[in-house]
Coordinates of C-alpha atoms and ligand atoms in Angstrom, one line a residue:
X1 CA -0.3 -0.2 0.0
X2 CA 1.0 3.7 -0.1
X3 CA 1.5 5.1 3.0
X4 CA 2.3 8.7 4.3
X5 CA 3.5 9.4 7.6
X6 CA 3.0 13.0 9.2
X7 CA 5.6 13.6 11.8
X8 CA 8.9 11.6 12.2
X9 CA 9.6 11.6 15.9
X10 CA 10.1 8.5 17.9
X11 CA 6.8 7.4 16.6
X12 CA 6.4 8.3 13.0
X13 CA 10.4 7.7 11.9
X14 CA 9.9 3.7 13.5
X15 CA 6.3 3.5 12.1
X16 CA 7.7 4.7 8.7
X17 CA 10.5 2.4 8.7
X18 CA 8.9 -0.5 9.8
X19 CA 6.0 0.1 7.6
X20 CA 8.6 0.1 4.5
X21 CA 10.1 -3.0 6.1
X22 CA 6.8 -4.8 5.8
X23 CA 6.9 -4.0 2.2
X24 CA 4.8 -1.2 1.9
X25 CA 5.8 2.2 -0.1
X26 CA 6.4 4.6 2.5
X27 CA 6.9 8.8 2.3
X28 CA 7.9 10.0 6.1
X29 CA 7.1 13.7 6.4
X30 CA 7.7 16.3 9.0
X31 CA 7.9 20.3 9.1
X32 CA 11.3 20.3 10.4
X33 CA 13.6 20.6 7.6
X34 CA 16.8 19.6 9.3
X35 CA 15.4 16.3 10.6
X36 CA 14.0 15.7 7.0
X37 CA 17.8 16.1 5.3
X38 CA 19.2 14.2 8.2
X39 CA 16.8 11.1 7.3
X40 CA 17.4 11.7 3.6
X41 CA 21.0 11.0 4.2
X42 CA 20.1 8.0 6.5
X43 CA 21.1 9.6 10.0
X44 CA 18.5 8.7 12.8
X45 CA 17.8 12.2 14.5
X46 CA 17.9 10.3 17.9
X47 CA 19.1 7.2 19.7
X48 CA 17.1 3.9 19.1
X49 CA 18.7 0.6 19.1
X50 CA 18.6 -1.2 15.6
X51 CA 16.8 2.3 14.0
X52 CA 20.0 3.4 11.6
X53 CA 20.2 -0.5 10.5
X54 CA 16.5 -0.4 9.8
X55 CA 17.0 3.2 7.7
X56 CA 19.9 1.8 6.0
X57 CA 17.8 -1.2 4.4
X58 CA 14.7 0.5 3.7
X59 CA 16.1 3.8 2.1
X60 CA 18.3 1.4 0.2
X61 CA 15.4 -1.2 -0.9
X62 CA 13.6 2.2 -2.3
X63 CA 10.4 1.7 0.2
X64 CA 11.3 4.6 2.1
X65 CA 11.4 8.2 1.3
X66 CA 11.5 11.3 3.5
X67 CA 10.0 14.4 1.8
X68 CA 9.6 18.2 3.7
X69 CA 6.7 18.5 1.1
X70 CA 3.4 17.4 2.8
X71 CA 1.5 17.3 -0.6
X72 CA 4.0 15.1 -2.3
X73 CA 3.7 12.7 0.8
X74 CA 0.1 12.6 1.1
X75 CA -1.4 13.2 -2.7
X76 CA -1.0 9.4 -3.8
X77 CA -1.2 7.8 -0.2
X78 CA -3.9 4.9 0.3
X79 CA -3.3 5.9 4.3
X80 CA -2.0 8.7 6.2
X81 CA -0.4 7.9 9.9
X82 CA -0.7 11.0 12.1
X83 CA 2.2 10.6 14.2
X84 CA 2.8 14.2 15.6
X85 CA 3.3 15.4 18.9
X86 CA 0.5 16.1 21.5
X87 CA 2.4 17.8 24.4
X88 CA 0.6 19.1 27.7
X89 CA -1.0 22.5 27.8
X90 CA -0.3 24.2 31.1
X91 CA -3.8 22.7 32.2
X92 CA -2.6 19.3 31.6
X93 CA -4.6 18.9 28.5
X94 CA -3.5 17.7 25.3
X95 CA -2.6 20.3 23.0
X96 CA -4.1 18.9 19.6
X97 CA -2.9 21.9 17.2
X98 CA -0.4 19.6 15.5
X99 CA -3.3 16.7 15.2
X100 CA -5.4 19.7 13.6
X101 CA -2.6 20.8 11.3
X102 CA -2.2 17.5 10.1
X103 CA -5.8 16.8 9.4
X104 CA -6.1 19.7 7.1
X105 CA -2.7 18.9 5.0
X106 CA -4.4 15.7 4.4
X107 CA -7.6 17.6 3.4
X108 CA -5.8 20.0 1.0
X109 CA -3.9 17.4 -0.6
X110 CA -5.5 14.1 -0.8
X111 CA -5.6 12.9 -4.2
X112 CA -8.3 10.1 -3.7
X113 CA -9.6 7.8 -1.5
X114 CA -7.7 7.8 2.1
X115 CA -7.6 6.2 5.4
X116 CA -6.8 8.8 7.9
X117 CA -4.8 7.0 10.8
X118 CA -4.8 8.8 14.3
X119 CA -1.4 7.1 16.1
X120 CA -0.6 10.1 18.2
X121 CA -2.2 9.5 21.7
X122 CA -5.3 11.5 21.8
X123 CA -8.2 11.9 24.1
X124 CA -11.2 10.2 23.2
X125 CA -13.6 12.0 20.8
X126 CA -10.6 13.6 18.7
X127 CA -11.4 11.6 15.7
X128 CA -14.6 13.2 15.3
X129 CA -12.8 16.5 15.2
X130 CA -10.4 15.3 12.9
X131 CA -13.4 14.0 10.6
X132 CA -14.9 17.4 11.0
X133 CA -11.7 19.4 10.4
X134 CA -11.4 16.8 7.0
X135 CA -15.1 17.5 6.1
X136 CA -14.7 21.1 6.6
X137 CA -11.7 21.6 4.6
X138 CA -12.6 19.3 1.7
X139 CA -16.4 19.1 1.4
X140 CA -16.2 17.8 -1.9
X141 CA -14.4 15.0 -0.6
X142 CA -16.5 13.8 2.6
X143 CA -16.9 10.2 1.2
X144 CA -13.5 9.6 0.3
X145 CA -12.3 10.2 4.1
X146 CA -12.1 7.3 6.7
X147 CA -10.7 8.0 10.2
X148 CA -9.3 5.3 12.1
X149 CA -7.4 5.1 15.6
X150 CA -4.5 3.1 15.8
X151 CA -2.8 4.1 19.1
X152 CA 0.8 3.1 19.0
X153 CA 2.2 0.8 21.9
X154 CA 5.7 1.0 21.2
X155 CA 8.7 1.8 24.0
X156 CA 11.2 3.7 23.4
X157 CA 14.7 1.4 23.5
X158 CA 12.8 -1.4 22.2
X159 CA 10.6 0.3 19.4
X160 CA 11.7 -1.7 16.5
X161 CA 11.0 -5.0 18.2
X162 CA 7.5 -3.4 19.6
X163 CA 6.4 -2.2 16.0
X164 CA 7.5 -5.6 14.1
X165 CA 6.3 -8.0 17.2
X166 CA 3.5 -6.1 19.0
X167 CA 1.6 -7.2 21.8
X168 CA -1.6 -6.3 20.1
X169 CA -2.8 -3.8 17.3
X170 CA -5.4 -2.0 18.4
X171 CA -7.9 -0.5 15.5
X172 CA -10.7 1.8 15.9
X173 CA -12.6 2.5 13.0
X174 CA -16.3 3.7 11.8
X175 CA -16.4 1.9 8.8
X176 CA -16.3 -1.9 7.4
X177 CA -14.1 -0.6 4.6
X178 CA -11.7 1.2 7.0
X179 CA -11.2 -2.1 9.1
X180 CA -10.3 -3.9 5.8
X181 CA -7.6 -1.5 4.8
X182 CA -5.9 -1.7 8.3
X183 CA -6.2 -5.7 7.8
X184 CA -4.2 -5.5 4.8
X185 CA -1.9 -2.9 6.1
X186 CA -1.2 -5.0 9.2
X187 CA -1.4 -8.5 7.2
X188 CA 2.3 -9.5 7.2
X189 CA 2.3 -8.7 11.0
X190 CA -1.0 -10.6 11.9
X191 CA 0.1 -13.7 9.6
X192 CA 3.2 -14.1 12.1
X193 CA 0.5 -14.3 14.8
X194 CA 0.1 -10.5 16.2
X195 CA -3.3 -10.0 17.8
X196 CA -5.3 -7.4 16.0
X197 CA -8.2 -6.1 18.3
X198 CA -11.0 -4.3 16.5
X199 CA -13.1 -1.9 18.5
X200 CA -15.2 1.2 17.8
X201 CA -12.9 4.5 17.9
X202 CA -13.6 6.1 21.2
X203 CA -12.5 2.6 22.7
X204 CA -9.6 2.8 20.9
X205 CA -8.8 6.4 21.8
X206 CA -9.7 5.5 25.3
X207 CA -7.7 2.2 25.9
X208 CA -4.3 3.8 24.8
X209 CA -5.0 6.3 27.8
X210 CA -6.1 3.6 30.1
X211 CA -3.2 1.4 29.6
X212 CA -0.6 4.3 30.4
X213 CA -2.3 5.3 33.1
X214 CA -2.6 2.0 34.5
X215 CA 1.2 1.1 34.3
X216 CA 2.0 4.5 35.8
X217 CA -0.2 3.5 38.5
X218 CA 1.6 0.4 39.1
X219 CA 4.9 2.4 39.5
X220 CA 3.3 5.1 41.9
X221 CA 1.6 1.9 43.9
X222 CA 5.3 0.3 44.2
X223 CA 6.8 3.9 45.3
X224 CA 4.0 4.4 47.8
X225 CA 5.1 1.0 49.4
X226 CA 8.6 1.9 49.2
X227 CA 8.0 4.8 51.3
X228 CA 6.2 2.3 53.9
X229 CA 9.1 0.1 53.7
X230 CA 11.5 2.8 54.4
X231 CA 9.5 3.7 57.6
X232 CA 8.8 0.1 58.6
X233 CA 12.1 -2.1 57.9
X234 CA 10.1 -3.8 54.7
X235 CA 12.1 -4.3 51.8
X236 CA 10.2 -3.3 48.5
X237 CA 12.0 -5.5 46.4
X238 CA 11.1 -8.5 48.0
X239 CA 7.3 -7.3 48.1
X240 CA 7.4 -6.9 44.6
X241 CA 8.7 -10.3 44.0
X242 CA 5.9 -11.6 46.3
X243 CA 3.5 -9.6 44.4
X244 CA 4.8 -10.2 40.8
X245 CA 4.5 -13.9 41.3
X246 CA 0.8 -13.8 41.5
X247 CA -0.3 -14.2 38.3
X248 CA -3.3 -12.0 38.7
X249 CA -0.8 -9.1 39.7
X250 CA 2.0 -9.8 37.2
X251 CA 5.8 -8.9 37.8
X252 CA 6.1 -5.9 35.2
X253 CA 6.0 -2.4 36.4
X254 CA 6.6 -3.3 40.1
X255 CA 9.9 -1.3 40.1
X256 CA 10.1 1.3 42.7
X257 CA 12.8 4.1 42.4
X258 CA 13.0 7.5 41.0
X259 CA 9.5 7.0 39.4
X260 CA 8.1 7.6 35.6
X261 CA 8.8 10.2 33.1
X262 CA 9.2 10.5 29.3
X263 CA 7.1 11.3 26.6
X264 CA 4.0 9.2 27.6
X265 CA 3.2 8.6 31.1
X266 CA 3.5 11.9 32.8
X267 CA 1.3 13.9 30.0
X268 CA -1.1 11.0 29.0
X269 CA -1.9 10.6 32.9
X270 CA -2.7 14.4 33.0
X271 CA -4.5 14.4 29.7
X272 CA -6.8 11.5 30.6
X273 CA -7.4 13.0 34.1
X274 CA -8.6 16.2 32.5
X275 CA -10.5 14.1 29.9
X276 CA -12.4 12.7 32.6
X277 CA -13.1 16.0 34.2
X278 CA -14.6 17.3 31.0
X279 CA -16.7 14.3 30.8
X280 CA -17.9 15.0 34.4
X281 CA -16.0 12.3 36.1
X282 CA -13.9 13.1 39.0
X283 CA -10.9 10.8 38.2
X284 CA -9.2 11.3 41.6
X285 CA -7.0 8.2 41.6
X286 CA -5.0 9.6 38.8
X287 CA -4.3 12.7 40.4
X288 CA -2.9 10.7 43.3
X289 CA -0.5 8.7 40.8
X290 CA 0.9 11.7 39.8
X291 CA 1.4 12.9 43.4
X292 CA 3.3 9.8 44.4
X293 CA 5.3 10.1 41.4
X294 CA 6.2 13.6 42.1
X295 CA 6.7 12.5 45.9
X296 CA 9.6 10.1 44.4
X297 CA 11.6 12.5 43.5
X298 CA 11.1 14.4 46.7
X299 CA 12.0 11.7 48.7
X300 CA 15.1 10.6 47.0
X301 CA 16.0 14.5 47.0
X302 CA 15.3 14.6 51.2
X303 CA 17.3 11.3 51.3
X304 CA 20.5 13.3 50.0
X305 CA 19.6 16.3 52.1
X306 CA 19.6 13.9 55.0
X307 CA 22.8 12.5 54.3
X308 CA 25.0 15.3 53.2
X309 CA 23.1 17.8 55.4
X310 CA 24.0 20.9 53.6
X311 CA 24.2 20.9 49.7
X312 CA 26.1 24.3 49.5
X313 CA 29.7 23.4 48.3
X314 CA 28.6 19.7 47.5
X315 CA 29.2 17.7 44.1
X316 CA 26.6 15.5 43.4
X317 CA 26.7 12.9 40.6
X318 CA 23.9 11.6 38.7
X319 CA 24.3 8.3 36.6
X320 CA 21.8 7.9 34.1
X321 CA 19.7 11.2 32.7
X322 CA 17.8 9.6 30.2
X323 CA 14.2 8.8 31.4
X324 CA 14.9 5.0 31.1
X325 CA 17.3 3.2 29.6
X326 CA 18.4 2.4 25.8
X327 CA 17.0 6.2 24.9
X328 CA 18.5 9.2 24.5
X329 CA 15.2 10.9 25.2
X330 CA 15.3 13.2 28.3
X331 CA 11.5 14.5 28.2
X332 CA 10.1 14.5 31.8
X333 CA 13.4 12.5 32.9
X334 CA 13.1 12.1 36.8
X335 CA 16.8 12.4 36.7
X336 CA 16.9 16.2 35.7
X337 CA 13.9 16.9 38.1
X338 CA 16.1 15.4 40.7
X339 CA 19.1 17.5 39.3
X340 CA 17.0 20.7 39.4
X341 CA 16.1 20.2 43.1
X342 CA 19.7 19.5 44.2
X343 CA 21.0 22.6 42.4
X344 CA 18.1 24.8 44.0
X345 CA 19.6 23.5 47.4
X346 CA 23.0 24.5 46.3
X347 CA 24.5 21.5 45.1
X348 CA 26.9 21.4 41.8
X349 CA 25.3 18.6 39.9
X350 CA 27.4 16.5 37.4
X351 CA 25.7 14.1 35.2
X352 CA 26.7 11.0 32.9
X353 CA 24.7 9.1 30.8
X354 CA 25.7 7.0 27.5
X355 CA 23.5 8.7 25.1
X356 CA 21.5 11.3 26.6
X357 CA 24.2 14.2 27.7
X358 CA 23.5 16.2 24.5
X359 CA 19.6 16.5 25.2
X360 CA 20.2 16.9 29.1
X361 CA 22.6 19.5 28.4
X362 CA 20.2 21.2 26.1
X363 CA 17.3 21.0 28.6
X364 CA 19.4 22.0 31.8
X365 CA 22.4 24.0 30.5
X366 CA 23.6 24.6 33.9
X367 CA 24.2 20.7 34.3
X368 CA 28.1 19.7 34.1
X369 CA 28.3 16.7 32.2
X370 CA 31.5 14.3 32.3
X371 CA 32.7 12.0 29.7
X372 CA 32.7 8.6 31.8
X373 CA 30.7 7.5 35.0
X374 CA 34.4 7.8 36.6
X375 CA 35.2 11.3 36.0
X376 CA 31.5 12.3 36.6
X377 CA 32.2 10.6 40.0
X378 CA 35.7 12.4 41.0
X379 CA 35.2 14.9 44.1
X380 CA 31.6 14.0 44.4
X381 CA 30.1 13.8 47.6
X382 CA 27.2 11.7 46.7
X383 CA 26.5 9.6 43.6
X384 CA 23.0 8.8 42.6
X385 CA 21.9 5.9 40.2
X386 CA 19.0 7.8 38.4
X387 CA 18.5 5.5 35.2
X388 CA 19.3 1.7 35.2
X389 CA 21.5 1.4 31.7
X390 CA 23.0 -2.3 31.9
X391 CA 26.7 -0.8 31.6
X392 CA 26.1 0.5 35.2
X393 CA 26.1 -3.0 36.5
X394 CA 29.6 -3.6 35.3
X395 CA 31.1 -0.2 36.9
X396 CA 34.3 -0.7 39.0
X397 CA 33.0 0.0 42.2
X398 CA 36.6 0.5 43.4
X399 CA 37.7 2.7 40.9
X400 CA 34.4 4.8 41.5
X401 CA 34.9 4.7 45.3
X402 CA 38.2 6.1 44.9
X403 CA 37.5 8.9 42.8
X404 CA 34.7 10.4 45.0
X405 CA 35.2 12.7 48.1
X406 CA 32.8 10.5 49.9
X407 CA 31.7 7.0 49.4
X408 CA 28.0 7.6 49.4
X409 CA 25.5 6.1 46.9
X410 CA 21.9 6.5 46.6
X411 CA 20.2 4.3 44.1
X412 CA 17.3 5.4 42.6
X413 CA 16.6 2.0 40.6
X414 CA 17.8 -0.2 43.4
X415 CA 20.5 -1.8 40.5
X416 CA 23.1 -2.3 43.0
X417 CA 23.6 -5.5 45.4
X418 CA 23.8 -4.2 49.1
X419 CA 26.0 -6.9 50.1
X420 CA 28.4 -5.6 47.4
X421 CA 28.0 -2.2 48.0
X422 CA 28.6 -2.9 51.8
X423 CA 31.8 -5.4 50.9
X424 CA 33.3 -2.2 48.9
X425 CA 32.6 0.0 51.7
X426 CA 30.1 2.4 50.5
X427 CA 27.3 4.0 52.3
X428 CA 24.5 2.9 50.4
X429 CA 20.8 4.3 50.6
X430 CA 18.5 2.3 48.1
X431 CA 14.8 3.0 47.6
X432 CA 12.3 1.1 49.7
X433 CA 15.3 -1.1 51.6
X434 CA 17.2 -0.8 54.5
X435 CA 20.2 1.4 54.0
X436 CA 23.7 0.3 54.7
X437 CA 25.6 3.0 56.6
Ligands
LIG1 P1 8.4 13.6 18.8 O1 8.2 15.1 19.5 O2 9.3 13.0 18.7 O3 7.9 13.7 17.2 C1 6.9 14.5 16.6 C2 7.3 14.9 15.2 O4 6.0 15.5 14.9 C3 8.1 15.8 15.1 O5 9.4 15.5 14.6 C4 7.4 17.3 14.8 O6 8.4 18.1 14.0 C5 6.4 16.9 14.1 N1 5.5 17.2 13.4 C6 4.7 18.4 14.3 N2 3.8 18.9 13.9 C7 3.8 18.5 12.7 C8 3.0 18.8 11.5 N3 1.9 19.5 11.1 N4 3.4 18.2 10.2 C9 4.5 17.6 10.1 N5 5.1 16.9 11.0 C10 4.8 17.5 12.5 O7 7.1 13.0 19.4 P2 6.6 11.3 19.6 O8 7.5 10.8 20.6 O9 7.1 10.5 18.2 O10 5.3 11.2 19.9 C11 4.1 11.3 19.0 C12 2.8 10.6 19.4 O11 2.8 9.7 19.9 C13 2.4 11.6 20.8 O12 0.9 11.4 20.8 C14 2.8 10.6 21.9 O13 2.2 10.7 22.8 C15 2.6 9.2 21.2 N6 3.3 8.2 21.3 C16 4.5 8.3 21.8 C17 5.5 7.3 22.3 C18 7.0 7.5 22.7 O14 7.6 6.5 23.3 N7 7.3 8.4 22.5 C19 4.9 5.7 22.5 C20 3.6 5.9 22.0 C21 3.0 7.0 21.5

């Protein structure tokens, strides 16, 4: 099929490349000209494992092209995926201006029958607005447009695998023809066993928010338990093991720590709560999930302040700056929220991350960065493990300790083994577990 993808960010670029890999003819379009020029040269504008190789393969096969010209991308397309950003407004509601603008482009440039797919995460009811925009902009074409909701569930860091081997593909549509087109486009994945779930549009839109909010809730639940464990002498990792071995609960997303971040959970949770409120339902649970998540960063900052007393003149090292491992994305990263709090208390904050240093520096210019973990730890009074990159598991702990002014480690992801830290002579402060002082 001929596919246009509007927005070549984390979702749009991976969608473009995987659709081309599945055999469709794809044009990726973005209003960021610099990004398009990079992509035309085969350069990925962000770090995602396997993406450069997939771009090379699909650009090489001629199945994938990129264009700054939205008319060129849209005019021959059978299917247009809208993958633009839906950032939060100050009120927490999703800002859907880019979705509207993409819908207007589709209306303006569609050359024939086209299925318009919302892949961006949007509040329930958005498809009706997209449809209205299409009809208003192109009244003569009303019968040619079908609107579909096909929310994206990929995770940064494993985005390509998630797209090629999804847990499920969710399609909400309003007509049998639109379902048929979506079945055809995903046939290569469904043939390999992917589960296709078909619903009405509002259910699909709502399900995406429901999933993200539920996962965020699991994390906040564990962080609330971490606070309790710290006060009672319990061990939150053992509690998680007990809970996770109950198949009704499941073991995923039961990690206490610095909390969730990134471009999905924080904004989607707020947008979901705002949507509920607009619909006349007070979904207070979601507000509490957000409060507990903020508290996770505050609790870690308090721990550091408690151990170091005054932060003025002290140096704190943050290991890991991205919101999670295997991505360079620092949007709403807990590490940066913590860094800002420590700086406000007077600390000098230095960070190291395997991939996200440039992005962290542009979000937080006053952050010092170092080229490796040992340089980052040099002269440091406290080291905080913020993001559980695999390379931190194999750190030379003796070298780290030698570099530091005080041998203090706060573990915001419970990555280190307490016995090992004790053996190496660190004072070790994990999350929701007994400290070793
Ligand atoms: P992103 O910021 O990485 O990319 C958005 C892209 O859209 C940018 O390149 C921007 O230049 C482009 N854009 C904006 N307006 C445009 C327009 N009118 N025409 C053409 N291009 C335009 O965002 P993202 O992380 O890819 O997220 C996109 C959507 O997918 C959001 O709704 C997000 O919530 C959702 N989502 C994200 C993830 C994730 O892990 N990042 C996962 C699932 C769903």
